[in-house]
Coordinates of C-alpha atoms in Angstrom, one line a residue:
Chain A
M44 CA -82.6 -43.3 -44.3
P45 CA -83.6 -45.3 -41.2
I46 CA -87.1 -44.5 -40.0
N47 CA -87.4 -44.7 -36.2
E48 CA -90.4 -45.2 -34.0
S49 CA -91.0 -41.5 -33.4
D50 CA -91.0 -40.9 -37.2
I51 CA -93.7 -43.6 -37.5
E52 CA -95.7 -42.0 -34.7
K53 CA -95.5 -38.7 -36.5
I54 CA -96.6 -40.2 -39.8
A55 CA -99.5 -42.1 -38.1
Q56 CA -100.6 -38.8 -36.6
L57 CA -100.7 -37.2 -40.0
A58 CA -102.6 -40.2 -41.4
H59 CA -105.2 -40.2 -38.6
L60 CA -104.1 -43.6 -37.4
E61 CA -103.7 -44.7 -33.9
I62 CA -100.7 -47.1 -33.7
T63 CA -100.2 -49.5 -30.8
P64 CA -96.7 -49.9 -29.3
E65 CA -96.5 -53.4 -30.8
E66 CA -97.4 -52.1 -34.2
L67 CA -94.7 -49.4 -33.9
Q68 CA -92.1 -52.1 -33.4
I69 CA -93.2 -54.0 -36.4
F70 CA -93.8 -51.1 -38.8
A71 CA -90.6 -49.1 -38.1
P72 CA -88.2 -51.7 -39.6
Q73 CA -90.6 -52.7 -42.3
I74 CA -91.1 -49.2 -43.5
T75 CA -87.3 -48.5 -43.2
D76 CA -86.7 -51.5 -45.6
I77 CA -89.3 -50.4 -48.1
V78 CA -88.0 -46.8 -48.1
A79 CA -84.4 -48.1 -48.5
Y80 CA -85.7 -50.2 -51.5
V81 CA -87.4 -47.3 -53.2
E82 CA -84.3 -45.1 -52.8
Q83 CA -82.7 -47.1 -55.6
L84 CA -84.5 -44.6 -57.9
N85 CA -81.7 -42.1 -56.9
E86 CA -79.4 -44.0 -59.3
I87 CA -81.4 -42.7 -62.2
D88 CA -80.6 -39.3 -63.8
T89 CA -84.0 -37.6 -64.1
H90 CA -82.6 -34.2 -64.8
G91 CA -85.1 -32.4 -67.1
V92 CA -87.5 -35.3 -67.2
A93 CA -91.1 -34.1 -66.9
P94 CA -93.1 -36.0 -64.2
A95 CA -96.0 -38.1 -65.3
L96 CA -99.2 -36.3 -64.2
G97 CA -101.4 -39.3 -63.9
G98 CA -102.5 -42.4 -65.8
L99 CA -104.2 -41.0 -68.9
T100 CA -103.2 -42.2 -72.4
P101 CA -103.0 -39.5 -75.2
A102 CA -106.5 -40.5 -76.2
G103 CA -107.7 -40.1 -72.6
E104 CA -106.1 -36.7 -72.5
A105 CA -107.9 -35.7 -75.6
T106 CA -111.3 -36.8 -74.3
D107 CA -113.6 -34.0 -73.4
S108 CA -114.9 -34.9 -70.0
T109 CA -117.1 -31.8 -69.5
R110 CA -120.9 -32.0 -69.6
P111 CA -123.7 -29.5 -69.2
D112 CA -124.1 -28.3 -65.6
E113 CA -127.7 -29.5 -65.1
V114 CA -129.6 -30.4 -62.0
R115 CA -130.2 -34.1 -62.0
P116 CA -131.7 -36.6 -59.5
S117 CA -129.2 -37.7 -56.8
L118 CA -129.3 -40.2 -54.0
G119 CA -131.4 -38.1 -51.7
Q120 CA -130.9 -37.5 -48.0
R121 CA -132.5 -40.7 -46.7
T122 CA -130.3 -43.0 -48.9
A123 CA -127.2 -40.9 -48.3
L124 CA -127.6 -41.3 -44.6
A125 CA -128.7 -44.9 -44.6
E126 CA -125.2 -46.4 -44.0
A127 CA -124.1 -43.8 -41.4
P128 CA -123.0 -45.2 -38.1
D129 CA -124.8 -42.3 -36.4
A130 CA -127.4 -40.2 -38.1
K131 CA -130.0 -38.0 -36.6
A132 CA -132.5 -35.5 -38.0
G133 CA -131.0 -35.6 -41.5
H134 CA -127.4 -35.1 -40.3
F135 CA -124.3 -37.2 -39.7
R136 CA -123.6 -37.1 -35.9
V137 CA -120.0 -37.1 -34.7
P138 CA -118.4 -36.8 -31.2
K139 CA -117.7 -33.3 -30.0
I140 CA -115.1 -31.3 -31.9
L141 CA -114.2 -28.6 -29.4
N142 CA -113.5 -29.1 -25.8
Chain B
M207 CA -122.0 -79.1 -63.1
P208 CA -121.8 -75.4 -64.2
T209 CA -120.9 -74.7 -67.8
E210 CA -117.3 -73.4 -68.1
S211 CA -117.5 -71.4 -71.3
I212 CA -119.6 -68.4 -71.9
S213 CA -120.0 -69.0 -75.6
A214 CA -121.1 -72.6 -75.0
M215 CA -123.5 -71.5 -72.3
I216 CA -125.1 -68.8 -74.4
E217 CA -125.6 -71.2 -77.3
E218 CA -127.3 -73.7 -74.9
V219 CA -129.5 -71.0 -73.5
R220 CA -130.5 -69.7 -76.9
A221 CA -131.2 -73.1 -78.3
G222 CA -133.4 -73.8 -75.3
G223 CA -131.4 -76.7 -73.9
L224 CA -130.4 -74.7 -70.8
T225 CA -132.4 -72.1 -68.9
A226 CA -130.7 -69.2 -67.3
R227 CA -132.3 -70.4 -64.0
A228 CA -130.6 -73.8 -64.3
A229 CA -127.2 -72.2 -65.2
V230 CA -127.4 -69.8 -62.3
T231 CA -128.6 -72.4 -59.9
A232 CA -125.7 -74.7 -60.8
A233 CA -123.3 -71.9 -60.3
V234 CA -124.8 -70.9 -56.9
N235 CA -124.8 -74.5 -55.7
A236 CA -121.1 -74.9 -56.7
A237 CA -120.2 -71.6 -55.0
E238 CA -121.8 -72.7 -51.8
R239 CA -120.5 -76.2 -51.9
L240 CA -116.9 -75.2 -52.5
N241 CA -116.8 -72.2 -50.2
D242 CA -115.6 -74.3 -47.3
P243 CA -112.3 -75.3 -48.9
L244 CA -111.9 -72.1 -51.0
N245 CA -113.3 -69.1 -49.1
A246 CA -113.7 -67.5 -52.5
F247 CA -117.0 -65.8 -51.8
L248 CA -117.9 -63.3 -49.1
Q249 CA -121.5 -63.2 -50.2
I250 CA -123.6 -65.6 -52.3
D251 CA -126.9 -64.1 -53.4
R252 CA -128.8 -67.3 -54.1
D253 CA -132.4 -66.0 -54.0
G254 CA -131.7 -62.8 -55.8
A255 CA -129.6 -64.5 -58.5
V256 CA -132.1 -67.3 -59.2
Q257 CA -135.0 -64.7 -59.3
R258 CA -133.1 -62.6 -61.8
A259 CA -132.3 -65.6 -63.9
A260 CA -136.0 -66.7 -63.9
A261 CA -136.9 -63.2 -65.2
I262 CA -134.4 -63.6 -68.0
D263 CA -136.0 -66.9 -69.0
E264 CA -139.4 -65.2 -69.1
N265 CA -138.2 -62.6 -71.6
K266 CA -137.8 -64.6 -74.7
S267 CA -137.3 -61.9 -77.3
T268 CA -134.1 -60.4 -76.1
T269 CA -130.7 -60.5 -77.8
Q270 CA -128.6 -59.8 -74.8
P271 CA -125.0 -60.9 -75.4
L272 CA -124.5 -62.4 -72.0
R273 CA -128.0 -63.7 -71.4
G274 CA -128.2 -65.9 -68.3
V275 CA -124.4 -66.0 -67.7
P276 CA -123.5 -66.2 -64.0
I277 CA -120.8 -63.9 -63.0
A278 CA -118.9 -63.3 -59.7
V279 CA -117.7 -59.9 -58.7
K280 CA -114.8 -58.8 -56.5
D281 CA -116.1 -57.2 -53.3
N282 CA -114.7 -53.8 -54.2
L283 CA -117.2 -53.1 -57.0
C284 CA -120.6 -51.7 -55.9
V285 CA -123.7 -53.9 -56.6
I286 CA -127.1 -52.8 -55.4
G287 CA -128.6 -55.3 -52.9
M288 CA -125.2 -56.8 -52.0
Q289 CA -122.4 -55.9 -49.6
T290 CA -119.3 -54.1 -50.7
S291 CA -116.7 -54.8 -47.9
C292 CA -113.5 -54.4 -49.9
G293 CA -112.3 -57.3 -47.7
S294 CA -112.1 -54.8 -44.8
K295 CA -113.7 -54.6 -41.4
I296 CA -114.0 -50.8 -41.9
L297 CA -116.7 -51.3 -44.5
G298 CA -118.0 -54.7 -43.3
D299 CA -121.5 -55.3 -44.7
Y300 CA -121.8 -51.8 -46.3
Q301 CA -124.5 -51.8 -48.9
A302 CA -123.8 -49.5 -51.8
P303 CA -126.8 -47.4 -53.0
Y304 CA -125.8 -47.7 -56.7
N305 CA -124.3 -50.1 -59.2
A306 CA -120.9 -49.6 -60.7
T307 CA -121.1 -48.8 -64.4
V308 CA -119.5 -52.1 -65.4
I309 CA -122.1 -53.9 -63.3
E310 CA -124.9 -51.9 -64.9
R311 CA -123.5 -52.9 -68.3
L312 CA -123.3 -56.6 -67.4
I313 CA -126.9 -56.5 -66.1
Q314 CA -128.1 -54.8 -69.3
A315 CA -126.3 -57.6 -71.3
G316 CA -128.3 -60.2 -69.4
A317 CA -125.5 -61.4 -67.0
I318 CA -126.5 -62.5 -63.5
I319 CA -124.3 -61.4 -60.6
I320 CA -124.3 -64.4 -58.2
G321 CA -122.1 -62.9 -55.4
K322 CA -119.2 -61.0 -54.2
T323 CA -115.7 -62.5 -54.0
N324 CA -113.0 -62.3 -51.3
C325 CA -110.0 -60.1 -51.9
D326 CA -107.0 -58.5 -50.2
E327 CA -108.2 -55.6 -48.1
F328 CA -108.8 -52.6 -50.4
A329 CA -107.1 -54.6 -53.1
M330 CA -103.7 -54.3 -51.4
G331 CA -101.9 -57.6 -51.6
S332 CA -100.6 -60.3 -53.9
S333 CA -101.8 -63.4 -51.9
N334 CA -105.3 -62.7 -50.5
E335 CA -103.9 -63.1 -47.0
N336 CA -104.7 -59.5 -46.3
S337 CA -108.5 -60.0 -46.3
A338 CA -110.1 -59.3 -43.0
F339 CA -112.3 -62.4 -43.7
G340 CA -109.5 -65.0 -44.1
P341 CA -107.4 -66.0 -47.1
V342 CA -108.8 -67.6 -50.3
K343 CA -107.3 -71.0 -51.0
N344 CA -105.9 -72.0 -54.4
P345 CA -108.1 -74.7 -56.0
W346 CA -104.9 -76.4 -57.3
D347 CA -103.5 -76.8 -53.8
V348 CA -105.4 -75.5 -50.8
T349 CA -102.2 -75.0 -48.8
R350 CA -101.2 -72.3 -51.3
V351 CA -102.3 -68.8 -52.1
P352 CA -104.5 -68.0 -55.1
G353 CA -102.6 -64.7 -55.7
G354 CA -104.1 -61.3 -55.2
S355 CA -105.6 -59.1 -54.7
S356 CA -108.6 -60.5 -56.8
G357 CA -107.9 -64.0 -55.5
G358 CA -111.6 -64.9 -54.9
S359 CA -112.6 -64.1 -58.4
A360 CA -109.6 -66.1 -59.8
A361 CA -110.4 -69.1 -57.7
A362 CA -114.1 -69.0 -58.6
V363 CA -113.3 -69.2 -62.3
A364 CA -110.5 -71.7 -61.8
A365 CA -112.8 -74.0 -59.8
G366 CA -115.4 -73.9 -62.5
I367 CA -118.0 -72.1 -60.4
V368 CA -118.6 -69.3 -62.8
P369 CA -117.4 -68.9 -66.4
A370 CA -116.4 -65.2 -65.7
A371 CA -115.6 -62.9 -62.9
L372 CA -114.6 -59.3 -62.5
G373 CA -111.7 -58.0 -60.5
S374 CA -109.6 -54.9 -60.3
D375 CA -106.0 -54.5 -61.3
T376 CA -103.8 -51.8 -59.8
G377 CA -100.4 -53.5 -60.0
G378 CA -101.3 -57.0 -61.3
S379 CA -104.3 -57.9 -59.1
V380 CA -106.1 -59.6 -62.0
R381 CA -103.2 -61.0 -64.0
Q382 CA -101.1 -62.4 -61.1
P383 CA -104.0 -64.4 -59.5
A384 CA -105.1 -65.5 -63.0
S385 CA -101.5 -66.9 -63.5
L386 CA -101.4 -68.6 -60.1
C387 CA -104.9 -70.2 -60.6
G388 CA -104.5 -71.2 -64.3
V389 CA -107.1 -68.9 -65.9
V390 CA -107.1 -66.0 -68.3
G391 CA -106.9 -62.5 -66.7
L392 CA -107.1 -59.2 -68.6
K393 CA -106.2 -55.7 -67.5
P394 CA -107.4 -53.4 -70.2
T395 CA -105.8 -50.1 -71.3
Y396 CA -106.2 -47.3 -68.7
G397 CA -109.5 -45.5 -69.6
R398 CA -111.0 -48.5 -71.4
N399 CA -113.4 -49.3 -68.6
S400 CA -115.3 -47.1 -66.2
R401 CA -114.2 -47.2 -62.5
Y402 CA -117.5 -45.5 -61.3
G403 CA -118.5 -47.7 -58.4
L404 CA -115.1 -49.3 -58.0
V405 CA -113.8 -48.4 -54.6
A406 CA -110.6 -46.4 -55.3
F407 CA -107.2 -47.6 -54.3
A408 CA -104.7 -45.8 -56.6
S409 CA -106.7 -43.8 -59.1
S410 CA -104.0 -43.3 -61.8
L411 CA -103.4 -47.1 -61.9
D412 CA -106.8 -48.8 -61.1
Q413 CA -108.6 -50.6 -63.9
V414 CA -111.4 -53.1 -63.8
G415 CA -110.3 -56.5 -65.2
I416 CA -111.8 -59.8 -66.3
F417 CA -111.2 -63.4 -65.4
T418 CA -112.4 -66.2 -67.8
R419 CA -111.5 -69.7 -68.8
S420 CA -110.7 -68.7 -72.4
V421 CA -109.4 -65.6 -74.2
G422 CA -112.5 -65.6 -76.4
D423 CA -114.7 -65.3 -73.3
A424 CA -112.6 -62.4 -72.0
A425 CA -113.2 -60.7 -75.4
M426 CA -117.0 -61.2 -75.1
V427 CA -117.1 -59.6 -71.6
L428 CA -114.8 -56.7 -72.5
S429 CA -117.1 -56.0 -75.5
V430 CA -119.9 -55.5 -73.0
I431 CA -118.2 -53.5 -70.2
A432 CA -115.8 -51.3 -72.2
G433 CA -116.4 -47.7 -73.2
R434 CA -116.8 -44.1 -72.3
D435 CA -118.8 -43.3 -69.2
Q436 CA -119.9 -39.8 -68.2
L437 CA -119.5 -40.8 -64.6
D438 CA -115.8 -41.5 -64.9
A439 CA -113.8 -38.7 -66.4
T440 CA -110.8 -41.0 -67.0
T441 CA -112.7 -43.1 -69.6
A442 CA -111.5 -42.3 -73.0
D443 CA -113.5 -41.5 -76.1
V444 CA -112.2 -44.4 -78.1
P445 CA -114.6 -46.6 -80.1
V446 CA -115.3 -50.1 -78.6
P447 CA -115.0 -52.8 -81.3
N448 CA -116.7 -56.1 -81.1
Y449 CA -113.6 -57.8 -79.6
T450 CA -114.6 -61.3 -80.8
T451 CA -114.7 -60.4 -84.5
D452 CA -111.0 -60.7 -85.2
L453 CA -110.2 -63.1 -82.5
T454 CA -109.2 -66.0 -84.8
K455 CA -107.4 -63.9 -87.3
E456 CA -104.0 -65.4 -88.3
V457 CA -101.1 -64.2 -86.2
K458 CA -98.5 -65.0 -88.8
G459 CA -96.3 -62.0 -89.4
L460 CA -97.0 -60.4 -86.0
R461 CA -93.9 -59.4 -84.0
L462 CA -93.6 -60.3 -80.3
G463 CA -91.1 -58.4 -78.2
F464 CA -88.8 -60.4 -75.9
P465 CA -87.3 -58.3 -73.1
R466 CA -84.4 -60.7 -72.4
R467 CA -83.2 -58.9 -69.3
L468 CA -86.5 -59.6 -67.4
F469 CA -85.9 -63.3 -67.7
G470 CA -82.9 -63.3 -65.3
A471 CA -82.4 -63.2 -61.6
G472 CA -85.5 -63.9 -59.4
L473 CA -87.3 -65.8 -62.1
D474 CA -88.2 -69.4 -61.2
S475 CA -86.6 -71.8 -63.8
E476 CA -89.8 -73.7 -64.4
V477 CA -91.6 -70.5 -65.2
R478 CA -88.8 -69.4 -67.5
V479 CA -88.9 -72.7 -69.4
A480 CA -92.7 -72.6 -69.8
V481 CA -92.7 -69.0 -71.2
E482 CA -89.7 -69.8 -73.5
S483 CA -91.6 -72.8 -74.7
A484 CA -94.6 -70.6 -75.4
M485 CA -92.3 -68.4 -77.5
D486 CA -91.4 -71.5 -79.5
A487 CA -95.1 -72.1 -80.1
Y488 CA -95.5 -68.6 -81.4
R489 CA -92.5 -69.1 -83.7
E490 CA -94.2 -72.2 -85.1
L491 CA -97.3 -70.0 -85.7
G492 CA -95.2 -67.6 -87.8
V493 CA -94.8 -64.9 -85.1
E494 CA -91.5 -63.2 -85.3
I495 CA -89.7 -62.9 -81.9
V496 CA -87.7 -59.7 -81.6
D497 CA -85.5 -58.4 -78.8
V498 CA -86.7 -55.4 -77.0
E499 CA -85.3 -53.4 -74.1
L500 CA -87.3 -51.9 -71.2
P501 CA -84.4 -50.2 -69.4
H502 CA -86.5 -48.8 -66.5
A503 CA -88.6 -51.9 -65.9
K504 CA -86.3 -53.0 -63.0
Y505 CA -87.3 -49.8 -61.1
A506 CA -91.1 -50.4 -61.6
I507 CA -91.7 -51.8 -58.1
A508 CA -90.0 -48.9 -56.5
V509 CA -92.0 -46.4 -58.6
Y510 CA -95.2 -48.3 -57.9
Y511 CA -94.8 -48.4 -54.2
I512 CA -94.4 -44.7 -54.1
I513 CA -97.2 -43.7 -56.4
A514 CA -99.7 -46.4 -55.4
T515 CA -99.3 -45.7 -51.6
A516 CA -99.4 -41.9 -52.1
E517 CA -102.7 -42.2 -54.0
A518 CA -104.0 -44.8 -51.5
S519 CA -103.2 -42.5 -48.5
S520 CA -105.4 -39.8 -50.1
N521 CA -108.2 -42.2 -51.3
L522 CA -108.5 -44.0 -48.0
A523 CA -108.9 -40.7 -46.0
R524 CA -112.6 -41.0 -46.6
F525 CA -112.9 -44.0 -44.2
D526 CA -113.3 -42.0 -41.0
G527 CA -116.4 -43.5 -39.3
V528 CA -118.7 -40.6 -40.3
R529 CA -120.6 -41.4 -43.4
Y530 CA -120.6 -45.2 -43.7
G531 CA -119.0 -48.3 -42.3
F532 CA -117.5 -49.0 -39.0
R533 CA -117.0 -46.5 -36.2
A534 CA -115.0 -47.2 -33.0
E535 CA -117.4 -46.8 -30.1
E536 CA -115.5 -45.5 -27.1
A537 CA -114.1 -42.3 -28.5
N538 CA -115.6 -39.2 -27.1
E539 CA -113.8 -36.6 -29.2
L540 CA -113.7 -36.3 -33.0
R541 CA -110.0 -36.7 -33.7
S542 CA -109.7 -39.7 -31.5
M543 CA -112.8 -41.2 -33.1
Y544 CA -111.1 -40.9 -36.5
R545 CA -107.9 -42.5 -35.2
R546 CA -109.5 -45.3 -33.3
T547 CA -111.9 -46.1 -36.1
R548 CA -109.0 -46.3 -38.6
D549 CA -106.8 -48.3 -36.2
E550 CA -109.5 -50.9 -35.5
G551 CA -111.0 -50.9 -39.0
F552 CA -107.9 -51.3 -41.2
G553 CA -105.6 -54.3 -41.2
P554 CA -101.8 -54.1 -41.0
E555 CA -101.0 -53.9 -44.8
V556 CA -103.5 -51.1 -45.4
K557 CA -102.0 -49.2 -42.5
R558 CA -98.5 -49.8 -43.7
R559 CA -99.4 -48.4 -47.2
I560 CA -101.3 -45.4 -45.8
M561 CA -98.3 -44.5 -43.7
L562 CA -95.8 -45.0 -46.5
G563 CA -98.0 -42.9 -48.8
T564 CA -98.3 -40.2 -46.1
Y565 CA -94.5 -40.3 -45.7
V566 CA -93.6 -39.9 -49.4
L567 CA -96.1 -37.0 -49.7
S568 CA -95.1 -35.2 -46.5
A569 CA -93.3 -31.9 -46.4
G570 CA -89.5 -32.3 -47.1
Y571 CA -89.9 -35.7 -48.8
Y572 CA -92.3 -35.0 -51.6
E573 CA -89.6 -34.0 -54.1
A574 CA -87.2 -36.9 -53.2
Y575 CA -89.8 -39.6 -53.5
Y576 CA -93.1 -38.7 -55.2
H577 CA -91.8 -36.3 -57.8
K578 CA -88.8 -38.5 -58.5
A579 CA -91.2 -41.6 -59.0
Q580 CA -93.4 -39.6 -61.4
Q581 CA -90.3 -38.7 -63.4
V582 CA -89.2 -42.4 -63.6
R583 CA -92.8 -43.2 -64.6
T584 CA -92.4 -40.9 -67.6
L585 CA -89.1 -42.8 -68.5
L586 CA -90.9 -46.1 -68.2
R587 CA -93.7 -44.9 -70.5
E588 CA -91.1 -43.9 -73.0
D589 CA -89.5 -47.4 -72.8
F590 CA -92.8 -48.9 -73.8
R591 CA -93.4 -46.4 -76.6
K592 CA -90.0 -47.2 -78.1
A593 CA -90.3 -50.9 -77.6
F594 CA -93.7 -50.9 -79.4
E595 CA -92.0 -49.3 -82.4
S596 CA -90.4 -52.7 -83.2
C597 CA -93.1 -55.1 -82.0
D598 CA -96.9 -55.6 -81.8
A599 CA -96.8 -57.0 -78.2
I600 CA -94.3 -58.0 -75.6
I601 CA -94.2 -61.4 -73.9
T602 CA -93.1 -61.9 -70.2
P603 CA -93.9 -64.3 -67.4
T604 CA -96.9 -63.0 -65.4
A605 CA -95.5 -63.9 -62.0
P606 CA -91.9 -64.9 -61.1
T607 CA -93.0 -68.1 -59.4
P608 CA -96.0 -70.5 -59.3
A609 CA -98.3 -70.2 -56.3
F610 CA -96.4 -70.0 -53.0
A611 CA -97.5 -71.4 -49.6
I612 CA -100.0 -69.6 -47.4
G613 CA -97.9 -67.8 -44.7
E614 CA -94.7 -68.0 -46.6
K615 CA -94.3 -64.2 -47.2
T616 CA -96.6 -62.6 -44.7
D617 CA -93.7 -61.3 -42.5
D618 CA -91.8 -59.7 -45.3
P619 CA -93.8 -57.1 -47.1
L620 CA -91.0 -56.3 -49.6
A621 CA -90.7 -60.0 -50.7
M622 CA -94.5 -59.9 -51.2
Y623 CA -94.3 -56.8 -53.4
L624 CA -91.7 -58.4 -55.7
N625 CA -94.4 -60.8 -56.9
D626 CA -95.7 -57.9 -59.0
I627 CA -92.4 -57.3 -60.8
Y628 CA -93.8 -58.3 -64.2
T629 CA -97.2 -56.8 -63.8
V630 CA -96.8 -53.3 -62.3
T631 CA -95.2 -51.9 -65.5
A632 CA -98.5 -52.1 -67.4
N633 CA -100.3 -50.1 -64.8
L634 CA -97.6 -47.4 -64.6
A635 CA -97.5 -47.1 -68.4
G636 CA -101.3 -47.5 -68.8
V637 CA -101.0 -50.3 -71.4
P638 CA -103.2 -53.4 -71.5
G639 CA -101.9 -56.7 -70.3
M640 CA -103.3 -60.3 -70.3
S641 CA -102.2 -63.5 -68.5
V642 CA -102.8 -66.8 -70.3
P643 CA -102.1 -70.2 -68.8
C644 CA -99.0 -71.8 -70.4
G645 CA -98.3 -74.9 -68.4
L646 CA -97.9 -76.6 -65.0
S647 CA -94.9 -76.8 -62.7
A648 CA -93.6 -80.2 -61.6
E649 CA -95.7 -79.8 -58.5
G650 CA -98.8 -79.4 -60.7
L651 CA -99.2 -75.6 -60.2
P652 CA -100.3 -73.3 -63.1
I653 CA -97.9 -71.0 -64.8
G654 CA -99.0 -68.0 -66.8
L655 CA -97.5 -65.9 -69.7
Q656 CA -98.2 -62.2 -70.0
L657 CA -98.8 -60.3 -73.2
L658 CA -98.5 -56.5 -73.0
G659 CA -99.5 -54.3 -75.9
P660 CA -99.6 -50.6 -76.9
Y661 CA -102.6 -48.5 -75.8
W662 CA -106.0 -49.8 -77.2
S663 CA -104.3 -53.0 -78.6
E664 CA -106.7 -55.4 -76.8
P665 CA -107.7 -56.9 -80.2
T666 CA -104.1 -57.9 -80.9
L667 CA -103.7 -59.3 -77.4
F668 CA -106.9 -61.4 -77.8
Q669 CA -105.7 -62.6 -81.3
L670 CA -102.3 -63.6 -79.9
G671 CA -103.8 -65.2 -76.8
D672 CA -106.4 -67.1 -78.7
A673 CA -103.8 -68.4 -81.2
Y674 CA -101.7 -69.7 -78.4
E675 CA -104.7 -71.4 -76.7
R676 CA -105.5 -73.2 -79.9
A677 CA -101.9 -74.2 -80.5
R678 CA -101.3 -75.4 -76.9
P679 CA -104.7 -76.0 -75.2
F680 CA -104.7 -75.8 -71.4
T681 CA -107.2 -78.5 -70.5
V682 CA -106.1 -79.6 -67.1
R683 CA -108.5 -78.9 -64.2
P684 CA -107.7 -78.3 -60.5
P685 CA -108.4 -81.0 -57.9
I686 CA -111.0 -78.7 -56.4
H687 CA -113.5 -78.2 -59.1
A688 CA -117.3 -78.0 -59.5

């Protein structure tokens, strides 16, 4: 199915990406090609086949990944904020959300 | 000149002929000197590395298995005190506040991390051309790609800068560059290594992998980093053997599966001849070659580019300019800040994959693409299960061609994706895979063979890889070498 520029715009919106008009022109045919390629999966009869749920091996599935719910030391506020582009008074600051 | 082999280096350090400081200094010197042609490192931690090596020399009593061994680490694994850019402008010089578990284990074992290696942005690519910090060059021919995405780690080992490096392998990102650079590259079984501190790309496929000069060295490193980790729920509770113990065990009587149909169209004839010649070497060692079928392997790229992009679009949602990394300045409203940050911070391939992943997961398309791909993934896993009923491991080429020219495939993403045709199957099925050098093309470029085994069969892969290395030693070194 061909994917046109307005489809790409819609997808970009969903993905929180701003796409320039030049990028639109490049991405639309490329993504159309890739989607056409992956559609070869339609040749395969998958009726009644259970979908894989992830990457785990049987031993991985059998591993008990729970642990006691105990309070343990964590990064702490100072470290957690250290790499923020804009932090103030122990918070992440962002531009206004509501107009 | 840095020592190429971990085992030789450790012997020298133990015997007192080599200090950790001298070994690490030689590696750092080589990394700095060769970074102009290669662009393999994004950060070289000279002072820190030499200091840590000196501390190792002070402490005489230790029995650490990787004592004083300099190691390079792909820039998507967190190391305290160094940057973790993932080859992306959106993280830039981000400093992680904790070590990845595999890094913690290397440090406990006495290894010295000397720096962070260049890679395709967020590990998305097969040529290293998607790094925001310029492509890595192949030490065998600097006009060619080193493969990707862990190209910097592959080049650093190939050029003799370090005897070992870590990478990550989501669809072949360790094995394919290992093949193109003429070194050993291992992707362990899914769940063998912790991914805590590995920046996530596609979580059901990602696995930390190892580059070394020899199979034995890869076994030494895996013995250190493998095992269950409370901080990564996907690590499996499966005992970690000492992988070096059975390394040299005779391979006579083992059965190697030959998926004949994968040796057809699209495979470079020199690569085919080299891998078939390796099969002859195995026959001479008493290994039985048996035909196997992987009927769904030809669909693996299609399945991979649905599942990997879907997972990537979710994983990369965290890069929004709020908690870390780059934020676009001029936006005065939250939503436009997100969108501009991501537009300016991500490169074209990452955007392409986020959009593709968003598309295949979006309402109305989820069943047709994502659900279907997960069903075919089940069929592919079944293919491997059945194939391994009649053999101990499977042999294929690692990559369809030797290293291609920089710029050759950048305009055609689909052609680039087809480089991973032999490697993505292992990630989709969760099985381990290893690339071992098996010759040079007429143009003098390395060719690699790939061994794939059942879950947890790393000892068999090492045994087969080591036997091949001894039968057909790969001793040529690239023109750019420490």
